[in-house]
């Protein structure tokens, strides 16, 4: 009996150790690409789908340069129409915890897309030095939106893009930014670092893109994420959500924060294929 108990205990110990090692050294380095189709009522039906590469929460540590290069290479392989990101490029709030913003921005500047690369900043970016990060990103051709509303010309048609400051640490002007949309017939996409803004989003904004949650980082089978940094708990942890006439996609992101662990929650690059909602035609 003692021998059997000892064997079972050893098996449990080894299995637990293997899972911990997987979560620390393996899974955080396995980058997956997910394709998601989203239909918008105001997307122009005469157009082909718009391919958006959606990134978030890189949390680039000093040891993550190779991973960052893989992200850039993988994005370019997708041949995106446009690249959108919800920030958290740096990790922590000191130079010891993160790769230099200049290096991060120079690598991301190698990403190629038809209509450009647009981003908001995350709470870690603001904690570190948002002015410096914005300067480095824009020096490398990446447009930073901080409570801005801009029109984009997509094959002669207009797409509105709103980017707000991080809802969790800064004052936003979402109502004002929404009012800057000067027409009712063209689609509007909102970039927000955190999904907590979603209940307050005006229905004129058809699609909200967010992150921050990391999908919980550690996801237990049949239970879900252990912890999600959101006032709504697990409700908006990761994936696609639809409420009333509004849609939101929350990325689980790429990096890690607090603990360098991911389990049952791979780093992800999201490909959003925006199409027309034919039911509205």
mmCIF file of C-alpha atoms in Angstrom, residues 3 5 15 24 57 70-71 78 88 111 118 129 133 151 153 155 163 191 208 235 253 273 276 281:
data_model
loop_
_atom_site.group_PDB
_atom_site.id
_atom_site.type_symbol
_atom_site.label_atom_id
_atom_site.label_comp_id
_atom_site.label_asym_id
_atom_site.label_seq_id
_atom_site.Cartn_x
_atom_site.Cartn_y
_atom_site.Cartn_z
ATOM 1 C CA UNK A 3 4.569 1.578 -2.377
ATOM 2 C CA UNK A 5 0.824 5.544 -2.489
ATOM 3 C CA UNK A 15 2.842 15.793 -13.646
ATOM 4 C CA UNK A 24 6.778 28.909 -17.976
ATOM 5 C CA UNK A 57 -0.132 43.089 -24.924
ATOM 6 C CA UNK A 70 8.788 36.289 -34.955
ATOM 7 C CA UNK A 71 5.712 38.428 -34.383
ATOM 8 C CA UNK A 78 -0.475 37.466 -43.442
ATOM 9 C CA UNK A 88 1.207 47.440 -23.674
ATOM 10 C CA UNK A 111 5.589 45.490 -40.384
ATOM 11 C CA UNK A 118 -2.607 52.251 -35.812
ATOM 12 C CA UNK A 129 6.686 56.810 -20.273
ATOM 13 C CA UNK A 133 6.852 55.334 -26.423
ATOM 14 C CA UNK A 151 -11.316 58.759 -41.101
ATOM 15 C CA UNK A 153 -9.985 55.912 -47.007
ATOM 16 C CA UNK A 155 -10.836 51.878 -51.673
ATOM 17 C CA UNK A 163 -8.596 55.340 -30.347
ATOM 18 C CA UNK A 191 -9.547 50.760 -30.142
ATOM 19 C CA UNK A 208 -14.669 47.506 -30.350
ATOM 20 C CA UNK A 235 -17.240 38.284 -18.536
ATOM 21 C CA UNK A 253 -2.480 38.983 -26.286
ATOM 22 C CA UNK A 273 -11.777 39.445 -41.762
ATOM 23 C CA UNK A 276 -20.623 42.965 -44.965
ATOM 24 C CA UNK A 281 -28.647 44.603 -47.593
#
